[in-house]
mmCIF file of C-alpha atoms in Angstrom:
data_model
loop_
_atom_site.group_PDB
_atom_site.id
_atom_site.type_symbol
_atom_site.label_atom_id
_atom_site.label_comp_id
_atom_site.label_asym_id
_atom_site.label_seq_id
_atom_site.Cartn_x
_atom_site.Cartn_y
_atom_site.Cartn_z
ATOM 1 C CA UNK A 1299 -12.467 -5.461 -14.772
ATOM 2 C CA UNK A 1300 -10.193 -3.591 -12.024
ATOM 3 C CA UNK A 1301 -7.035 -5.719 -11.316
ATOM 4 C CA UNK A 1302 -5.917 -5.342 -7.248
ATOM 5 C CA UNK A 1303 -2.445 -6.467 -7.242
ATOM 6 C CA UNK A 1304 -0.553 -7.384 -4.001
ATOM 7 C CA UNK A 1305 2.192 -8.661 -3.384
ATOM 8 C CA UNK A 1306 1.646 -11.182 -0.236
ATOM 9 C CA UNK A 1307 -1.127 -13.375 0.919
ATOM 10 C CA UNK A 1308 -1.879 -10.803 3.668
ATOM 11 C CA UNK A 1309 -2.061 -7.728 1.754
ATOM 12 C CA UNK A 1310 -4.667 -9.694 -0.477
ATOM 13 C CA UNK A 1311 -7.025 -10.396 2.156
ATOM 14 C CA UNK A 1312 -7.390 -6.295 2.828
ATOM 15 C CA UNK A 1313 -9.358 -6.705 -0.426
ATOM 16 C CA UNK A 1314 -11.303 -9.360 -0.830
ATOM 17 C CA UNK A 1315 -14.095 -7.478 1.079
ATOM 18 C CA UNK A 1316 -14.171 -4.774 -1.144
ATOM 19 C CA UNK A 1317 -13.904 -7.337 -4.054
ATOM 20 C CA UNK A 1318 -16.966 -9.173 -2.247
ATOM 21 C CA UNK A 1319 -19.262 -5.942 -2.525
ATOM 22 C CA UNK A 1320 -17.846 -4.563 -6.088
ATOM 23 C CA UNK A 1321 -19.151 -8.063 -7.153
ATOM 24 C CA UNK A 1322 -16.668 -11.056 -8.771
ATOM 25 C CA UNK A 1323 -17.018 -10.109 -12.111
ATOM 26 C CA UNK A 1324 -16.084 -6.525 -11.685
ATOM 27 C CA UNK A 1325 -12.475 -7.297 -9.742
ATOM 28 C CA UNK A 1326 -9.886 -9.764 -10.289
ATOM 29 C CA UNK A 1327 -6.915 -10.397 -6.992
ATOM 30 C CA UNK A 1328 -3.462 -10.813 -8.122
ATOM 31 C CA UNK A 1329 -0.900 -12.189 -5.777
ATOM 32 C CA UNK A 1330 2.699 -11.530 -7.050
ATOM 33 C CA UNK A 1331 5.244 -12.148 -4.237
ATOM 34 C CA UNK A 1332 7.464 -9.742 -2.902
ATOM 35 C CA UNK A 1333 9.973 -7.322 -5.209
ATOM 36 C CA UNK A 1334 9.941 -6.058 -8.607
ATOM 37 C CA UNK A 1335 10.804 -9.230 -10.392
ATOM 38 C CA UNK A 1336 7.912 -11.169 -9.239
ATOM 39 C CA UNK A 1337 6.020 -7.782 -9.744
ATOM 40 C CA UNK A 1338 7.161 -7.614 -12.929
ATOM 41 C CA UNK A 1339 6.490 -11.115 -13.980
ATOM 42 C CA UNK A 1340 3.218 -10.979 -12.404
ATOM 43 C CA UNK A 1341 2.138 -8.020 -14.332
ATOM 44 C CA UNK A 1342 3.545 -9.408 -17.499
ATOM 45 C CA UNK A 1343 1.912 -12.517 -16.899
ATOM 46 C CA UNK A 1344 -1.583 -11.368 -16.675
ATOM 47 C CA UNK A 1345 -1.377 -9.272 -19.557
ATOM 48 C CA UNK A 1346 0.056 -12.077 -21.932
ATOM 49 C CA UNK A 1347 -3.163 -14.559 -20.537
ATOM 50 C CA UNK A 1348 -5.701 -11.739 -20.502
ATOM 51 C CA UNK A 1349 -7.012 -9.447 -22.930
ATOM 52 C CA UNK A 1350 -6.000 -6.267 -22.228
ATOM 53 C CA UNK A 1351 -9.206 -4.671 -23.574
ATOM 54 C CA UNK A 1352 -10.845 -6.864 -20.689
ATOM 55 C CA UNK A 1353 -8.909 -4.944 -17.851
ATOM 56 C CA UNK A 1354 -10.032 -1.484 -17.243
ATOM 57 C CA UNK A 1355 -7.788 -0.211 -14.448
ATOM 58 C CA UNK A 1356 -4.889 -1.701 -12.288
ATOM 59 C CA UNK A 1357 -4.710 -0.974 -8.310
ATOM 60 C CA UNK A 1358 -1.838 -1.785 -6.339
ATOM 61 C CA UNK A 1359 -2.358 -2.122 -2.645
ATOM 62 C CA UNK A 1360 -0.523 -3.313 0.483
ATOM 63 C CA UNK A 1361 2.172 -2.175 2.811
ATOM 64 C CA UNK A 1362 4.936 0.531 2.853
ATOM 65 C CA UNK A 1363 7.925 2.166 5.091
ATOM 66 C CA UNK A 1364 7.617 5.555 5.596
ATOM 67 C CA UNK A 1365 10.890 7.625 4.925
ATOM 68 C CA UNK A 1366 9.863 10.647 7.428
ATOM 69 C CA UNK A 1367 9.065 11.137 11.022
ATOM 70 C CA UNK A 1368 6.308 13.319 10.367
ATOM 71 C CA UNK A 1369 3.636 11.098 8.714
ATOM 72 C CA UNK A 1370 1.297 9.580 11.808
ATOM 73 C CA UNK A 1371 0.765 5.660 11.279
ATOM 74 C CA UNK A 1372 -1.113 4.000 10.265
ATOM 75 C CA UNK A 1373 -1.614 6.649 7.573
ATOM 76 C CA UNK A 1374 -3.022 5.685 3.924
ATOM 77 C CA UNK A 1375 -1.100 7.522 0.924
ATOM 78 C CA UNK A 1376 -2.122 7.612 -2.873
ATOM 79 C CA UNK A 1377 1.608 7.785 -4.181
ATOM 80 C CA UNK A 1378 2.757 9.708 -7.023
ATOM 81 C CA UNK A 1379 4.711 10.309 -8.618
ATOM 82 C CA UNK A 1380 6.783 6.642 -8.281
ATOM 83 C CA UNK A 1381 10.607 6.181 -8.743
ATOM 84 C CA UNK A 1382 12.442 2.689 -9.624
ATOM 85 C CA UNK A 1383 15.389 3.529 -7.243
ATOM 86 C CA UNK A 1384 17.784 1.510 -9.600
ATOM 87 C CA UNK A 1385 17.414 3.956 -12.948
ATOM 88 C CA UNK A 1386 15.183 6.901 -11.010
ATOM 89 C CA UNK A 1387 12.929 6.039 -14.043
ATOM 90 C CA UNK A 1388 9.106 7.994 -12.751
ATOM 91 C CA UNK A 1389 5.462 7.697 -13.296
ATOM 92 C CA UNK A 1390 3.112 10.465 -12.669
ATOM 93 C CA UNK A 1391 0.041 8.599 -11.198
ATOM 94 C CA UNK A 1392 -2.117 11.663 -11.020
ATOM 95 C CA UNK A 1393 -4.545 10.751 -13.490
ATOM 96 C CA UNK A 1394 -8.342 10.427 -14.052
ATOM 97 C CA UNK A 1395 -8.132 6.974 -12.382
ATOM 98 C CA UNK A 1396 -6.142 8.996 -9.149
ATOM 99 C CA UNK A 1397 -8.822 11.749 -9.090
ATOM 100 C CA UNK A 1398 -11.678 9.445 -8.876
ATOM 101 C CA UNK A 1399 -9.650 7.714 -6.311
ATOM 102 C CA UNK A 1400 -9.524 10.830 -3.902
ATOM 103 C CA UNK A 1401 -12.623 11.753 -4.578
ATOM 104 C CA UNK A 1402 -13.902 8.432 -3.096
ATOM 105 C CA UNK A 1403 -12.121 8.473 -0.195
ATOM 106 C CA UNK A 1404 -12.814 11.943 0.495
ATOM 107 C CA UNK A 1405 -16.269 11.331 0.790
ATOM 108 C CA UNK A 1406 -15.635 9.592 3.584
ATOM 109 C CA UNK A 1407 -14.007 9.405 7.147
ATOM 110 C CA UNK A 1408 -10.275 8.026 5.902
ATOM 111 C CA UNK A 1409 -7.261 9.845 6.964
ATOM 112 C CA UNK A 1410 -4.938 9.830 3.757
ATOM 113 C CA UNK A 1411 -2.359 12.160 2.003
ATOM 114 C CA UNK A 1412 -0.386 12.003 -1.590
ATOM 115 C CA UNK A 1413 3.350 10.659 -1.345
ATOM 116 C CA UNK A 1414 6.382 10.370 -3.579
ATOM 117 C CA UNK A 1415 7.164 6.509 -3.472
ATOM 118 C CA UNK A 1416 10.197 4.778 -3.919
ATOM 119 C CA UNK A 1417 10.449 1.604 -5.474
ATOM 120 C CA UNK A 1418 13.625 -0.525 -4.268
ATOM 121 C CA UNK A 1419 14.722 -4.072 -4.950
ATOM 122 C CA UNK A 1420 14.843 -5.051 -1.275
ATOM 123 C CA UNK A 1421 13.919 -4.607 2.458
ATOM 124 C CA UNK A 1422 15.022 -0.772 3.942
ATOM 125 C CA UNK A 1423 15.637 -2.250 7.201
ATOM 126 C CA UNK A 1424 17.702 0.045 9.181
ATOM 127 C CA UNK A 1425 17.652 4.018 8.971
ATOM 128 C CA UNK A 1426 20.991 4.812 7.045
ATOM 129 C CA UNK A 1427 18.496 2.717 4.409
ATOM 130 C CA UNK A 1428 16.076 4.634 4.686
ATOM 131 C CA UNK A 1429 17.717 7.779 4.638
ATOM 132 C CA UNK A 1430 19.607 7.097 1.348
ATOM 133 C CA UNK A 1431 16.240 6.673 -0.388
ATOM 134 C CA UNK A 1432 14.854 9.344 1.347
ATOM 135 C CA UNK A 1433 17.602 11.743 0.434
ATOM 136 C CA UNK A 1434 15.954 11.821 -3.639
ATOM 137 C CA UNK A 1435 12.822 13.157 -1.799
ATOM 138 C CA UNK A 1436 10.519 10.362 -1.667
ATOM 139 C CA UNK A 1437 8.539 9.626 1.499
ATOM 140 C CA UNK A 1438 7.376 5.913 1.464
ATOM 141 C CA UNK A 1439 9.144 2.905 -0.206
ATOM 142 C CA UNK A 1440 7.515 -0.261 -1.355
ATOM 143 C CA UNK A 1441 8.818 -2.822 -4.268
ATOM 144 C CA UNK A 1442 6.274 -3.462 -6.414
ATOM 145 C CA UNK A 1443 4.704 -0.337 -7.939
ATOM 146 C CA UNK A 1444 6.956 0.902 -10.309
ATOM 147 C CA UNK A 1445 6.915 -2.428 -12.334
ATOM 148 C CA UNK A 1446 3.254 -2.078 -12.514
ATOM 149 C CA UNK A 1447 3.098 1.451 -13.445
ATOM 150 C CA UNK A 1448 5.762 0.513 -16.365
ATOM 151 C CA UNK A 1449 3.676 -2.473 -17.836
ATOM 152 C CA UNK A 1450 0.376 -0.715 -17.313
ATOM 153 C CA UNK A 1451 1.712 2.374 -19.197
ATOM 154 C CA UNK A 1452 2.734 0.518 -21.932
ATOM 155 C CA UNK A 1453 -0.656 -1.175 -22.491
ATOM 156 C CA UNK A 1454 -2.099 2.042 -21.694
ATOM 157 C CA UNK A 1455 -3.765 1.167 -18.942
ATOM 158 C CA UNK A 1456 -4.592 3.578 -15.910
ATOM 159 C CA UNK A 1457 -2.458 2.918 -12.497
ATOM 160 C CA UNK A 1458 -2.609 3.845 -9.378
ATOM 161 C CA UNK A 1459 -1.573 2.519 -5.331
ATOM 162 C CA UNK A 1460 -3.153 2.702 -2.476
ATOM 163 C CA UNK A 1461 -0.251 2.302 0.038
ATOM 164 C CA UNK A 1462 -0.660 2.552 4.385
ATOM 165 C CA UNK A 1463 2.554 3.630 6.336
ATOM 166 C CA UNK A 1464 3.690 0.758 8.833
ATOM 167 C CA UNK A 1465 6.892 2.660 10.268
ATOM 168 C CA UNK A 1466 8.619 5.709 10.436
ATOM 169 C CA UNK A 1467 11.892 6.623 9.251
ATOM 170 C CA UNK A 1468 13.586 6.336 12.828
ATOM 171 C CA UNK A 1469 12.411 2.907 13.014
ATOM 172 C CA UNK A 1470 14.396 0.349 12.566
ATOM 173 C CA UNK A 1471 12.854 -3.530 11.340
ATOM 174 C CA UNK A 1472 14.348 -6.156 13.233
ATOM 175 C CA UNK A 1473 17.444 -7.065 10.604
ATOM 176 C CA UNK A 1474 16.724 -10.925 11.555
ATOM 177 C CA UNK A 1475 14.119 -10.896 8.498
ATOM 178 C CA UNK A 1476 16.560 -10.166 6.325
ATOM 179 C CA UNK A 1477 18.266 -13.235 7.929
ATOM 180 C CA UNK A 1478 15.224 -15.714 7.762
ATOM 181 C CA UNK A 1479 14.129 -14.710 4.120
ATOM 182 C CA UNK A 1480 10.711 -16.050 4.482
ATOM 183 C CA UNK A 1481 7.884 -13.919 5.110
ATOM 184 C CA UNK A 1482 6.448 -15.544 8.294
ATOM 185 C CA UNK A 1483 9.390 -16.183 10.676
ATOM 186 C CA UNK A 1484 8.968 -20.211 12.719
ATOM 187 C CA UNK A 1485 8.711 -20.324 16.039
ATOM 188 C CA UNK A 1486 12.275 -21.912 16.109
ATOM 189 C CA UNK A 1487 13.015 -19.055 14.157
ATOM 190 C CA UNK A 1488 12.361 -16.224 17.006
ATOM 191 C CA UNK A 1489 13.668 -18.871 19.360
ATOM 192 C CA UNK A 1490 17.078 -18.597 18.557
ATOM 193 C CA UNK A 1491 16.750 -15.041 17.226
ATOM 194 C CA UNK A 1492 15.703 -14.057 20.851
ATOM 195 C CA UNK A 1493 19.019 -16.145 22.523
ATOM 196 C CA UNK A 1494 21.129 -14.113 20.593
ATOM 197 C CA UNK A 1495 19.227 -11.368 20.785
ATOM 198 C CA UNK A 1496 16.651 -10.637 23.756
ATOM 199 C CA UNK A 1497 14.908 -7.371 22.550
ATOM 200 C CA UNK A 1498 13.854 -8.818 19.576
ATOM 201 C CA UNK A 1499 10.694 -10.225 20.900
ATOM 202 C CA UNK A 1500 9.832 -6.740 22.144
ATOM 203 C CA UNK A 1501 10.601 -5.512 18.947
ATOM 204 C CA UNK A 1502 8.686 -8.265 17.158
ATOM 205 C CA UNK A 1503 5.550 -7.413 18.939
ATOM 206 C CA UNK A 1504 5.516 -3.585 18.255
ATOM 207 C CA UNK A 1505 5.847 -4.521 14.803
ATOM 208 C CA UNK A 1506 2.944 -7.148 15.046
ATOM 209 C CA UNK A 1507 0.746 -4.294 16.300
ATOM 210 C CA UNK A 1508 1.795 -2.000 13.688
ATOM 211 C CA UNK A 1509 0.639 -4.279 11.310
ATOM 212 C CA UNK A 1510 -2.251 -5.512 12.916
ATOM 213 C CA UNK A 1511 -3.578 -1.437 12.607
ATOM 214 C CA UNK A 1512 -1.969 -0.965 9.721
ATOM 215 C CA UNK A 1513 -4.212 -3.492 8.073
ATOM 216 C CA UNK A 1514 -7.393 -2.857 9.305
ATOM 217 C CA UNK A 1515 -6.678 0.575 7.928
ATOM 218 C CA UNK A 1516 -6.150 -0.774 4.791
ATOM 219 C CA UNK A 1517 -9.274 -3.123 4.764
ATOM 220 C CA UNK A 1518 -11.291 -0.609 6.011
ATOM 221 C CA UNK A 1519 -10.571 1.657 3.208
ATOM 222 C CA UNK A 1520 -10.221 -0.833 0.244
ATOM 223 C CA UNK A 1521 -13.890 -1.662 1.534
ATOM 224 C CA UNK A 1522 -14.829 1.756 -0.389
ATOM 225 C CA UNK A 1523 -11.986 1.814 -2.841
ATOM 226 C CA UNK A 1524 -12.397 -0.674 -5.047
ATOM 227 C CA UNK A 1525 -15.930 -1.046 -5.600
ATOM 228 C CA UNK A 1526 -16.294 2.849 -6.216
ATOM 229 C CA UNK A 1527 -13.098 2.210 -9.110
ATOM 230 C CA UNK A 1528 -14.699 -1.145 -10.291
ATOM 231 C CA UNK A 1529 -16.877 -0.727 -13.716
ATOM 232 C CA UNK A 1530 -20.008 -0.919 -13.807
#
């Protein structure tokens, strides 16, 4: 069984298409909330209600920043190796599981490239941020996958990402998320974000379409991803 671990609700629905065609009992979707706590617990979770010998890979997909200027967006990245930011503890992804991985998407259409990830413990929302992290050389930054990679290497099991760029390292996310701490802002929410501050809804809808293509990017390729990395 291949595990696709996300970490929100939106990231999850990328797969379930590709889940649909691999077949039910050939993928499993784990939802694990944002950060490498829940990611942790999540991964610790499955592998303490599910036998191990049961699993037979462990995909993480969803979302990252990108931490250069020169990577076009939405662009899809198979990240290794991954860093924890907090101990610069690494995984080296490029296994079997990694090669199969570009093999299948090279037999295909998809724009994607290989990227040193950073895993951090929160949001890089403004570009001195981003620049710290980028300064040990990674290029995206997420804050799941290094909690994965951990667990999975101690059971042993193969792991890899499948990450899609949503900014750029000159872009700036509108520091008001950091302020609502909920993933999906209210409407009363932007309301009195855009009194105080009018170019937020500007900046709120740029984002939107980022995502939005972002997304589709990421459907579109999990579509071939996980049932050519599902057992047969």
């Amino acid at each position: 069984m291949l595990i696709v671990a996300t970490a929100l609700p939106w990231e999850a629905q990328t797969a379930r298409a590709g889940a649909a065609i691999a077949g039910r009992q050939r993928v499993r979707l784990i939802t694990s909330g944002i950060g490498p706590v829940r990611a942790r617990n999540a991964a610790e979770q499955l592998f303490d209600t599910t036998d191990s010998s049961e699993i037979t890979a462990v995909l993480s997909v969803g979302v990252a920043g990108g931490l250069t200027n020169d990577m076009r967006r939405p662009a899809l990245t198979l990240p290794t190796p991954v860093v924890r930011q907090s101990d610069q503890a690494q995984w080296d992804l490029e296994g079997p599981l990694y090669r199969k991985a570009q093999w299948t998407l090279n037999q295909t259409d998809f724009y994607w490239r290989p990227a040193i990830s950073i895993t951090t413990p929160h949001v890089l929302f403004t570009r001195p941020e981003k620049v710290a992290a980028a300064a040990t050389g990674a290029q995206i930054v997420q804050m799941e996958d290094s909690e994965w990679a951990e667990v999975c290497a101690s059971k042993d099991l193969p792991f890899i990402a499948l990450r899609v760029v949503l900014d750029a390292l000159d872009d700036d996310i509108p520091v008001e998320f950091g302020e609502w701490r909920r993933d999906v802002p209210t409407a009363m929410d932007i309301a009195m974000g855009a009194i105080r501050r009018p170019r937020l809804l500007r900046e709120l809808a740029q984002l939107g379409l980022q995502r939005r293509a972002a997304l589709q990017e990421l459907e579109r390729a999990l579509t071939v991803l996980i049932p050519g990395l599902a057992p047969n």
